[in-house]
Coordinates of C-alpha atoms and ligand atoms in Angstrom, one line a residue:
X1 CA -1.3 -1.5 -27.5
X2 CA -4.0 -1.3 -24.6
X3 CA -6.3 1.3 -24.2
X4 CA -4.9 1.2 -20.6
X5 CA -1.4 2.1 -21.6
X6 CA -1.2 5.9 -20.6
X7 CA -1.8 8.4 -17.6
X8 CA -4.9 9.0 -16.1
X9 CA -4.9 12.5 -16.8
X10 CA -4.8 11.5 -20.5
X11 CA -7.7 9.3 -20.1
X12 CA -9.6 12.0 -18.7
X13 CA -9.1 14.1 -22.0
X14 CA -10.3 11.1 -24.1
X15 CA -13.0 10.6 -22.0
X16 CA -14.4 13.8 -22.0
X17 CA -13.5 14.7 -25.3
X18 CA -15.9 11.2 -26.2
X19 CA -12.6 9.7 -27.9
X20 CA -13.5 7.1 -25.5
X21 CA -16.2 5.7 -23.7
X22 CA -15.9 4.2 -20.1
X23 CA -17.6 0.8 -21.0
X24 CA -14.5 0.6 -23.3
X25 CA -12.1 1.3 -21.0
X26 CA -13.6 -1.6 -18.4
X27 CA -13.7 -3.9 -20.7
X28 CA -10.4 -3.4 -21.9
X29 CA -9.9 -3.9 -18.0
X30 CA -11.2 -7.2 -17.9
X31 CA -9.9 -8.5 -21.0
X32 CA -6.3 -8.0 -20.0
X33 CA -7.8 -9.5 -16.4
X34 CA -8.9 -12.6 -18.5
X35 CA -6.1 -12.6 -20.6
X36 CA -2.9 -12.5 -17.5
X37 CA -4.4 -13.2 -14.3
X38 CA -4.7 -17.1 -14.7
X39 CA -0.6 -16.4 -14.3
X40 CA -0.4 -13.8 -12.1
X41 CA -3.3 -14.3 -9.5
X42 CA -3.5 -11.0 -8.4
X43 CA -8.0 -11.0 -7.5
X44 CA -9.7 -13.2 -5.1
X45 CA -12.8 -11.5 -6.6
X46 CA -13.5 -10.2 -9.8
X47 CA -16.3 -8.0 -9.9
X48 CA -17.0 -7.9 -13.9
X49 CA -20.9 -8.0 -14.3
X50 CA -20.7 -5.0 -11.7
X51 CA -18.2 -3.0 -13.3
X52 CA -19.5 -3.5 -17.5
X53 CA -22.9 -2.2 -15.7
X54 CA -21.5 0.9 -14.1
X55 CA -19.3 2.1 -16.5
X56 CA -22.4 1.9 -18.9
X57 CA -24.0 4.1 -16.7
X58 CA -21.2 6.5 -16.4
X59 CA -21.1 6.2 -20.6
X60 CA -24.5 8.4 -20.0
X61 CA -22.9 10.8 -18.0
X62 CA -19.8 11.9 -19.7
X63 CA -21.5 15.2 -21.1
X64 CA -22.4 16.2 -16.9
X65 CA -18.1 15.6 -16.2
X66 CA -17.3 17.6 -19.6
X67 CA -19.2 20.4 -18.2
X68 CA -17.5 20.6 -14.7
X69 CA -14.4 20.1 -16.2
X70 CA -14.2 22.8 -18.4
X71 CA -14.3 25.3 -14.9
X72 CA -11.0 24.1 -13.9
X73 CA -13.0 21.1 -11.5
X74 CA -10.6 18.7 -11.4
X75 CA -13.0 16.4 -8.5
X76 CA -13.7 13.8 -11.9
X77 CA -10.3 13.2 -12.5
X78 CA -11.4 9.3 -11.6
X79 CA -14.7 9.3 -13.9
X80 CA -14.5 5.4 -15.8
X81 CA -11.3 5.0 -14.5
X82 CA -10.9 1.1 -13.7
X83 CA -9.2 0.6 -10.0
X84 CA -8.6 -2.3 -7.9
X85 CA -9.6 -2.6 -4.1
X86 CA -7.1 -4.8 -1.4
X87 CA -9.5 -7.5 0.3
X88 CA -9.2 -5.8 3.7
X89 CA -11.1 -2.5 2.4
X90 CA -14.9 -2.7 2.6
X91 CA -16.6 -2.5 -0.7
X92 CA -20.4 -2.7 -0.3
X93 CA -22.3 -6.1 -1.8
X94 CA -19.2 -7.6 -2.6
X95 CA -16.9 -10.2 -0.5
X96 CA -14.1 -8.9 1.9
X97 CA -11.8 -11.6 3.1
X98 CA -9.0 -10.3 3.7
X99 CA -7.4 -13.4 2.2
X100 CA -8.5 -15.0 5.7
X101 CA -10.8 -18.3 5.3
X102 CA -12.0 -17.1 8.5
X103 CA -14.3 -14.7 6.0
X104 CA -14.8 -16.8 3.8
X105 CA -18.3 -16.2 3.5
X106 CA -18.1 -12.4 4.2
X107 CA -19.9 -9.8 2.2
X108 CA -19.1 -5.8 3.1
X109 CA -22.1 -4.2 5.0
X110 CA -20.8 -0.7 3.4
X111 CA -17.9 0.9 2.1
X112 CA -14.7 1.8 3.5
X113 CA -14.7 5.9 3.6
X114 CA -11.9 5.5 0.7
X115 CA -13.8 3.7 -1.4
X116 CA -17.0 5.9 -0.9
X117 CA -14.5 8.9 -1.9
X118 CA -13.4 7.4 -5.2
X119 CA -17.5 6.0 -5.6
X120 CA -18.1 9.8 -5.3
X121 CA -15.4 10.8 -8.2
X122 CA -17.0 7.7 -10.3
X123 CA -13.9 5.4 -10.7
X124 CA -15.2 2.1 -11.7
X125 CA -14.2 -0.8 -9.7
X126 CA -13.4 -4.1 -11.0
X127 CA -11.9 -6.4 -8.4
X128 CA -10.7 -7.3 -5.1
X129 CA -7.3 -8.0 -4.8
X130 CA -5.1 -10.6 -3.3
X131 CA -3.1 -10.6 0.1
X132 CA -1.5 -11.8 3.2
X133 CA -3.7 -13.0 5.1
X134 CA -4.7 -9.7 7.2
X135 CA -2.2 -8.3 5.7
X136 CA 1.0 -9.9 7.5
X137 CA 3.4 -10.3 5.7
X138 CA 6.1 -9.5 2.8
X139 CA 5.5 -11.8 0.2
X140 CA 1.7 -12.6 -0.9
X141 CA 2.2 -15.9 0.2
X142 CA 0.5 -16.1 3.2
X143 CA -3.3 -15.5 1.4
X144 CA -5.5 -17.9 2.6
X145 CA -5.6 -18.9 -0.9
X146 CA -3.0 -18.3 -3.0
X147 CA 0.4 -16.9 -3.9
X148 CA 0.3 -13.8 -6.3
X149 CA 2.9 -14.4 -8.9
X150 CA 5.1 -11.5 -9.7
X151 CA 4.3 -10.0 -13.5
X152 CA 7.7 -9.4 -13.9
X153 CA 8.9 -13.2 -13.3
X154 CA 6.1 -15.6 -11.9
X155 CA 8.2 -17.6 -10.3
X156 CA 8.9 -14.7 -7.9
X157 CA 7.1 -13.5 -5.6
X158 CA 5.2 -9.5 -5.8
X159 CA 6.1 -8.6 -2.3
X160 CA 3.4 -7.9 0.4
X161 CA 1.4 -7.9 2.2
X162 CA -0.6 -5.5 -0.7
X163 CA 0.6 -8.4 -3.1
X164 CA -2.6 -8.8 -5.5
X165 CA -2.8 -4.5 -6.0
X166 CA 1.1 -4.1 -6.9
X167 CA 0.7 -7.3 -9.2
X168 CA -2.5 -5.3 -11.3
X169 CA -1.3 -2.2 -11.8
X170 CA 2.4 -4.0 -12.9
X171 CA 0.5 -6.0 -15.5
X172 CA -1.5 -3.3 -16.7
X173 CA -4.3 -5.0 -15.3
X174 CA -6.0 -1.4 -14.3
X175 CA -4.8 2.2 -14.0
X176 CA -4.7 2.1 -10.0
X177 CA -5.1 0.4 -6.9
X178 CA -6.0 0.7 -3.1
X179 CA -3.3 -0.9 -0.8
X180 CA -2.5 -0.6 3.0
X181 CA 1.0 -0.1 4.5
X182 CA 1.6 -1.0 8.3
X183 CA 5.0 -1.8 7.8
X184 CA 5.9 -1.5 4.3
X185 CA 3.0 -3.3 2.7
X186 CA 2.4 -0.6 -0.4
X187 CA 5.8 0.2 -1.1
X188 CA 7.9 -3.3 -1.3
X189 CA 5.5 -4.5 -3.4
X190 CA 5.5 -1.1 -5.8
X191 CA 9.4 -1.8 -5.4
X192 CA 9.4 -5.3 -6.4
X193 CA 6.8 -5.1 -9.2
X194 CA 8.0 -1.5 -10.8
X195 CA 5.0 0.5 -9.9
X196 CA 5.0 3.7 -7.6
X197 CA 3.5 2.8 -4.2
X198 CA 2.5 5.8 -1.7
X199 CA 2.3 5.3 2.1
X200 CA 0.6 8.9 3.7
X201 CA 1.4 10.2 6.8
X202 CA -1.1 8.6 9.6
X203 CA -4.3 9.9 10.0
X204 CA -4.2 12.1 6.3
X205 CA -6.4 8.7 4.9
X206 CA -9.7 7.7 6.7
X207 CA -8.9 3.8 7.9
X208 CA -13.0 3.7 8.5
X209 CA -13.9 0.5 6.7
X210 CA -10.0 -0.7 7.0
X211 CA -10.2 -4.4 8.4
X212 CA -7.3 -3.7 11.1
X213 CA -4.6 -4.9 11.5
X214 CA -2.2 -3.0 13.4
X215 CA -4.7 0.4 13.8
X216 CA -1.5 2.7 15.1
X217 CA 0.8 2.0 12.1
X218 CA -2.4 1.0 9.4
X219 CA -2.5 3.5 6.4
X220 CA -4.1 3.3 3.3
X221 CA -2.6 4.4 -0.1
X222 CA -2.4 4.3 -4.0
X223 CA -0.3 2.0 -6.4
X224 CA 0.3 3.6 -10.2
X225 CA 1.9 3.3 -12.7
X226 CA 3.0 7.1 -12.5
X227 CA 3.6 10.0 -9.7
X228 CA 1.3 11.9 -11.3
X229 CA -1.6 9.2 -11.0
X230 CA -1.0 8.6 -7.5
X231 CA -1.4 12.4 -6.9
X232 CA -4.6 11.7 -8.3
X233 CA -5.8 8.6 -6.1
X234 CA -4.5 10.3 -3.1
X235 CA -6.4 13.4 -4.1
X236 CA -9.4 11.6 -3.8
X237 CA -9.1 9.6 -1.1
X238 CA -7.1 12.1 1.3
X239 CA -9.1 14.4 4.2
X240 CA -11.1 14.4 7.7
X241 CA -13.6 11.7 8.1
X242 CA -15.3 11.9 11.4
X243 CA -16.0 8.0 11.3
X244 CA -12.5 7.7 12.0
X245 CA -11.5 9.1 15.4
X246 CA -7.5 9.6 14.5
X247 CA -8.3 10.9 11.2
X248 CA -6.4 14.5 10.8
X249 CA -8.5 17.6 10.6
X250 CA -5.9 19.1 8.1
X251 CA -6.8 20.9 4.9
X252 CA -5.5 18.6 1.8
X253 CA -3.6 20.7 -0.6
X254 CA -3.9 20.4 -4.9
X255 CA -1.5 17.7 -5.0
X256 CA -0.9 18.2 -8.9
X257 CA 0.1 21.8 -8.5
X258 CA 3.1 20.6 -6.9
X259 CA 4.6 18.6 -9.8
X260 CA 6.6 21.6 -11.1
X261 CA 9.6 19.5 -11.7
X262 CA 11.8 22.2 -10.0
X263 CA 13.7 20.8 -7.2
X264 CA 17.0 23.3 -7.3
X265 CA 18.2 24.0 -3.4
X266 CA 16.0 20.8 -2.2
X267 CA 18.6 19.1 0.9
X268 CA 18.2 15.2 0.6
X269 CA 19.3 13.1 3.5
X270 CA 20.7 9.9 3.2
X271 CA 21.1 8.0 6.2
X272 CA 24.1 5.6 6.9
X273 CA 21.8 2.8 8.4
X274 CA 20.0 2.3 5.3
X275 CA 23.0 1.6 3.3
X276 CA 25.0 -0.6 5.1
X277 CA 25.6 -4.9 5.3
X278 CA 22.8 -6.6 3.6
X279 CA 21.8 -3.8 1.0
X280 CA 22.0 -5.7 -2.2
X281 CA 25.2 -4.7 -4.3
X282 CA 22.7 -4.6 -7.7
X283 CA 19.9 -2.6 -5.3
X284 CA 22.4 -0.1 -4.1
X285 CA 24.2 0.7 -7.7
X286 CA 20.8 1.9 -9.1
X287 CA 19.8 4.1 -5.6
X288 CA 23.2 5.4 -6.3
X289 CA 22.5 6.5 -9.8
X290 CA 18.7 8.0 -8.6
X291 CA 21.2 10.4 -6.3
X292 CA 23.3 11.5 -9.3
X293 CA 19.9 12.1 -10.9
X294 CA 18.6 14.4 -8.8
X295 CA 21.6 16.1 -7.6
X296 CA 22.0 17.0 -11.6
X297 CA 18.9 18.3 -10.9
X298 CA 19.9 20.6 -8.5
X299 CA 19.3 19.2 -5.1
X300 CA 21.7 18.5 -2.3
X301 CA 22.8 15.5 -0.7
X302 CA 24.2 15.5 2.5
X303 CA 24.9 12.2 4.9
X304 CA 22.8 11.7 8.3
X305 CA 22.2 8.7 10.7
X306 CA 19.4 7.5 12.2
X307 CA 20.5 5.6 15.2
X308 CA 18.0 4.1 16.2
X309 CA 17.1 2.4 13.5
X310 CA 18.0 -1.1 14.7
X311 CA 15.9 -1.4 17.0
X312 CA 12.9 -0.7 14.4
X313 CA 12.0 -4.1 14.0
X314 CA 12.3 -5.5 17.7
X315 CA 9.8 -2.9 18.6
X316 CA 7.7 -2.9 15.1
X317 CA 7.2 -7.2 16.2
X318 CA 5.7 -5.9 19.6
X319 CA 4.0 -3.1 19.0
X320 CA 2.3 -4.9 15.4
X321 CA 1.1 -8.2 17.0
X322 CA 0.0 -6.6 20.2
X323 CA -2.1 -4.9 18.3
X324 CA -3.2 -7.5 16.2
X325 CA -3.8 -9.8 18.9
X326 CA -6.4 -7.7 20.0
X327 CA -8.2 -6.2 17.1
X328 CA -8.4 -10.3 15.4
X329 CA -10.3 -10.7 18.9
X330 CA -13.4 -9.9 17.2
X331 CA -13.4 -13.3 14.7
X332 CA -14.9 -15.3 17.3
X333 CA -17.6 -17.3 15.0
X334 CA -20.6 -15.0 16.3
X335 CA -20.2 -11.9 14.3
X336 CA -18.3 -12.5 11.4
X337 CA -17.2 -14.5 8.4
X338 CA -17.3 -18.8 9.2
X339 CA -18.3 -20.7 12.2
X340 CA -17.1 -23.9 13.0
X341 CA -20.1 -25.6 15.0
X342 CA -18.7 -27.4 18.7
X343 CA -20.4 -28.6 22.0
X344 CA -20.0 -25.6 23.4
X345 CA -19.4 -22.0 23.4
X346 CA -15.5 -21.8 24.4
X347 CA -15.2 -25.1 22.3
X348 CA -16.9 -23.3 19.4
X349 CA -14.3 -20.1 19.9
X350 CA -11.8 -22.8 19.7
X351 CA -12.3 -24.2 16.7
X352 CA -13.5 -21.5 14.5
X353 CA -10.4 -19.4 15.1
X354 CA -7.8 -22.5 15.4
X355 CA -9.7 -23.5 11.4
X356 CA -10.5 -20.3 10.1
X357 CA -6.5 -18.2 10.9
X358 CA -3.1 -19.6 8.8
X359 CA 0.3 -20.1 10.7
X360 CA 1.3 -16.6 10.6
X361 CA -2.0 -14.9 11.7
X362 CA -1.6 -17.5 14.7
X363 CA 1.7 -16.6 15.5
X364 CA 0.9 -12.8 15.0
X365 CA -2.0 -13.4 17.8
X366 CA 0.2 -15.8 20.1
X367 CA 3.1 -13.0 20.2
X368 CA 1.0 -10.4 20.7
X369 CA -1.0 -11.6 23.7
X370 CA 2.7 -12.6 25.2
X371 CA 3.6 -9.3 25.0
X372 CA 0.4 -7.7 26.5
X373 CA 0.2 -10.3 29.0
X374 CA 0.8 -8.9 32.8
X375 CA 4.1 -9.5 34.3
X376 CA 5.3 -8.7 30.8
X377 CA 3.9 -5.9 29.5
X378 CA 6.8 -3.1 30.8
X379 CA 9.3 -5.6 29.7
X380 CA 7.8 -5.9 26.1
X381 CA 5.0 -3.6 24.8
X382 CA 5.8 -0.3 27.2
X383 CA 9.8 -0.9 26.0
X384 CA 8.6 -1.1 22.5
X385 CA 6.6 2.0 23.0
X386 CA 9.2 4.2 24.0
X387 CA 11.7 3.0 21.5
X388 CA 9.1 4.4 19.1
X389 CA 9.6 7.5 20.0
X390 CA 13.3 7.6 19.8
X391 CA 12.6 6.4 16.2
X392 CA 10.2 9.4 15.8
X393 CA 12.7 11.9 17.4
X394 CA 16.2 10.6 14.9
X395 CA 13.6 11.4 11.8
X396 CA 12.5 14.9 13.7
X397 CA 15.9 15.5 14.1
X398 CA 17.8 15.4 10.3
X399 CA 14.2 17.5 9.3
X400 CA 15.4 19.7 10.9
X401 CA 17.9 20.6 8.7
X402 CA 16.8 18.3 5.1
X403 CA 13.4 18.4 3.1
X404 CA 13.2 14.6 2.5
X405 CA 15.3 11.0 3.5
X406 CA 16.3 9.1 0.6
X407 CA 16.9 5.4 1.1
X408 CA 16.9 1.8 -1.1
X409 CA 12.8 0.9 -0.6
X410 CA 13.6 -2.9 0.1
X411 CA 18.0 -4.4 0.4
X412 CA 16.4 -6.8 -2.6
X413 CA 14.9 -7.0 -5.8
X414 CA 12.2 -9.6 -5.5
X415 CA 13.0 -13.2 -4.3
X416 CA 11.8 -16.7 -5.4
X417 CA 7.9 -17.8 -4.5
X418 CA 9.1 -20.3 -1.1
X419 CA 12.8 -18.8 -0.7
X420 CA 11.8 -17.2 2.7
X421 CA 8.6 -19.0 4.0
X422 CA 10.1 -21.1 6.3
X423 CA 12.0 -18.5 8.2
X424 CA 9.8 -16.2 9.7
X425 CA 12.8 -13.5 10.9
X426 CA 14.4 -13.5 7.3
X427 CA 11.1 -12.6 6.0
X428 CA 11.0 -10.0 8.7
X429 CA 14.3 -8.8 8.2
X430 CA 13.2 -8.1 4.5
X431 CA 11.1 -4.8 5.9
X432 CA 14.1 -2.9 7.5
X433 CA 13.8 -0.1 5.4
X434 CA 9.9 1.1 5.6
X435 CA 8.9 0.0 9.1
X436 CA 10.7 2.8 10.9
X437 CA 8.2 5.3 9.2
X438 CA 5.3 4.0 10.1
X439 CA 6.5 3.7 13.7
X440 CA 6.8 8.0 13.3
X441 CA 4.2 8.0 11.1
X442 CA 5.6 9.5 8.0
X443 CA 5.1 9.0 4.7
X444 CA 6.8 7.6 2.1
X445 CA 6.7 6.9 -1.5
X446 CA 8.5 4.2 -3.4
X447 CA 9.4 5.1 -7.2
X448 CA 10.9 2.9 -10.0
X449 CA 14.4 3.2 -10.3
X450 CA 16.1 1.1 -12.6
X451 CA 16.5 -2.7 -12.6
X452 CA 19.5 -5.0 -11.0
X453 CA 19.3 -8.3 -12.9
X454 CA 16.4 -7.6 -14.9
X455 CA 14.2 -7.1 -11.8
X456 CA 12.7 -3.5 -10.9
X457 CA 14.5 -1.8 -8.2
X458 CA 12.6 0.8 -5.5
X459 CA 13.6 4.4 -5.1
X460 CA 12.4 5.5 -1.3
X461 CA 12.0 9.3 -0.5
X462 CA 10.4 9.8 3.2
X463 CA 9.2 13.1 3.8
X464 CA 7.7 15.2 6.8
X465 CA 4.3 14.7 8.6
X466 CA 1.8 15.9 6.3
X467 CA 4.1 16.9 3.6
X468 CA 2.9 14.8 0.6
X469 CA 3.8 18.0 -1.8
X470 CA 7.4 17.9 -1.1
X471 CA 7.5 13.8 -1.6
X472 CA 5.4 14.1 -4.8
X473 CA 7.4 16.9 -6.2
X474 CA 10.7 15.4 -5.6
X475 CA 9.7 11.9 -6.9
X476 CA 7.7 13.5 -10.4
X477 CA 11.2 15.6 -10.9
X478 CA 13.1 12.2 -10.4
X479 CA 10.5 10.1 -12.7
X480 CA 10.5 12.7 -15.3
X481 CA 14.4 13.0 -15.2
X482 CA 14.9 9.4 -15.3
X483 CA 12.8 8.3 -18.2
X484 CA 10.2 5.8 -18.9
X485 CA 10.9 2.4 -17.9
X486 CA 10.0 -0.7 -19.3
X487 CA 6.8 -2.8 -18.6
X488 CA 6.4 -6.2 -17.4
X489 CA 6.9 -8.2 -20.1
X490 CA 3.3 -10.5 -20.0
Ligands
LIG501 N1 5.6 -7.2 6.3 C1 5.1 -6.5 7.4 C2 4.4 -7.5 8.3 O1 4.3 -8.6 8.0 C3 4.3 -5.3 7.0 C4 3.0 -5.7 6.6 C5 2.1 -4.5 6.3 O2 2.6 -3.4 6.1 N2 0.8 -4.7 6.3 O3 3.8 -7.1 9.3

């Protein structure tokens, strides 16, 4: 069995307790790299040299991280742990690409604040992982250079747009990984690959170093293998960061006192819209059985609707590509990534973006500008705006009365590599259930429930702004009830 194969709290111990040494622990890492990811495909960049020599170093340091620990510290918690990194997070001296070829040549300046934060707790990185192309889409498949295979069946895809991080930490590839959610991003492809996938609520995780995408949705968060790790990672990445102007100035709470497993009085919502036409017959059988699971647990379910909830997409594809269209403004040629050379300076713009973007960044940028455009804007983007907030106000509403939203994370388990790339809306369609919180906000957090025809199914539980205790406390009670669950079979 891999050295990898257990919590990260349980690492800790051996590490500290000199059972085992960090340089063992990355190299059992990139073993299991070497040994899977010729299948699965889950790094554009594997940082091996880099992390052999730093977890040596940290093998010198393991007394130091004993000492603090043994006062109750718990800030090491990440000390030789191997994590992955998405390609649109900065990691100094090493390439960020955002799977675009348009950065094809680009090497980080510095590091995203939330990979300085885990740098500080002395994780050990060993890779950049694989994605949509700045990070639109569902499916991994539209990386500028190549499709991430899903661990559980390669011929499937992982989900996306976070498709390289879900993929490692399904194969036991490391013990965590960095992902960004804009419209689902980390937690389809936690549901699809059987891992947990946590989206914070906006503004809890510094997006300083973030290569934007869509900066009023963009949130940064952990996929695990376990609730209790991604306490962990969100521990150490969560706070105020005055680089980031719409980061919160909220205290973080201890995120692993809240796993008490007692949920007794807790009032789940589960709203009508999320379980209606479309939702998977297979998906929805194991959601059903999650209920039952934590109402034996002593929490109480009670029916709601969200009604506006379909018109969460119509403004999520206005609001996302406006955005877009203006923050991809910067890859002109002149300041970042590959240049194509013309006679002139427009012709140069020209070329270098109409070469360097795929399809779907183009069309991203195309929409966007339509929709800012004037003449159109209090059609489009202004409508869009102010649907958001009718969105935000349904979810303010059943909090009022409920401690968390339950819902299916995706209406499928994950589909065949090509089923949906040559329809654009049924790819869309796919995100139904986790855009509408990052139009409020919200966070979310996808656990493992089950699987429908051998594939992993996705728990959601939504939560309040700023309550990550509740979501983490309700999802550890629900992991711990259910049982383990089987591995990816690789
Ligand atoms: N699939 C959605 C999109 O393509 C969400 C992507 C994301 O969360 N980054 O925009």
């Amino acid at each position: 069995m891999s050295l990898l194969n257990a919590s990260i709290r349980e690492l800790h111990t051996k590490i500290i307790s000199k059972e085992i040494k960090p340089s063992e622990l990355a190299a059992a890492s990139l073993e299991r790299i070497q040994a899977t990811d010729g299948k699965i495909k889950a790094f554009l960049h594997i940082a091996a040299e880099e992390a052999m020599e730093r977890a040596k170093a940290l093998d010198e340091q393991v007394h130091d991280i004993r000492q603090r620990s043994a006062t109750g510290d718990l800030s090491h918690l990440l000390f030789g742990i191997p994590g992955a990194i998405k390609d649109n997070l900065n990691t100094k001296g090493l390439p960020t690409t955002a799977a675009s070829k348009i950065l094809a040549n680009y090497t980080s300046a510095y590091d995203a604040t939330a990979v300085d934060r885990l740098n500080k707790e002395n994780y050990v990185l060993v890779g950049k992982t694989n994605m949509d192309e700045f990070a639109m889409g569902s499916s991994g498949e539209n990386s500028g250079y190549f499709p991430t295979h899903n661990p559980w069946d390669l011929e499937r895809v992982p989900g996306g747009s976070s498709s390289g991080s879900a993929a490692a930490v399904s194969a036991g590839q490391v013990l965590f990984a960095l992902g960004s959610d804009t419209g689902g991003s980390i937690r389809q492809p936690a549901a699809y690959t059987g891992v947990v996938g946590l989206k914070p609520t906006y503004g809890l995780v510094s997006r300083f170093g973030l290569i934007s995408y869509a900066s009023s949705l963009d949130q940064i968060g952990p996929f695990t293998q376990t609730v209790e790790d991604a306490a962990v990672v969100l521990q150490a990445i969560a706070g105020h960061d005055p680089h980031d102007s719409t980061s919160a100035n909220v205290a973080v709470p201890r995120y692993l006192d809240a796993l008490t497993g007692d949920i007794k009085g807790l009032r789940i919502a589960l709203p009508s819209e999320y379980f209606e036409e479309g939702l998977d017959p297979a998906v929805r059988a194991e959601v059903e059985k999650a209920i039952r699971v934590l109402e034996s647990l002593g929490a109480t379910v009670g029916q709601v609707s969200l009604p506006h909830t379909k018109y969460a997409l119509a403004a999520y594809y206005l609001i996302a590509p406006a955005e877009a269209s203006s923050n991809l403004a910067r890859f002109d040629g002149v300041r970042y990534g590959v240049r194509t050379e013309a006679d002139t300076l427009v012709e140069m713009y020209k070329q270098t973006r109409a070469q360097g973007f795929g399809e779907e960044v183009k069309r991203r940028i195309m929409l966007g500008t339509y929709a800012l455009s004037s003449g159109y804007y209090d059609a489009y983007y202004l409508r869009a705006q102010k649907t958001r907030t009718l969105i935000k106000q349904d979810f303010d509403h059943v909090f009022a009365s409920y401690d968390v939203i339950l819902s299916p994370t995706a209406p499928t388990t994950a589909f065949k590599i090509g089923a949906k790339v040559e329809d654009p809306v049924t790819m869309y369609l796919n995100d139904i259930y986790t855009i509408p919180v990052n139009l409020a906000g919200i966070p979310a957090i996808s656990v493992p429930c089950g699987l429908a025809d051998g594939l992993p199914v996705g728990l959601q539980l939504i939560g309040k702004a700023f309550d990550e205790t509740t979501l983490l406390r309700v999802a550890h009670a629900y992991e711990t009830a259910r049982g383990a669950m089987p591995r990816a079979m690789l």
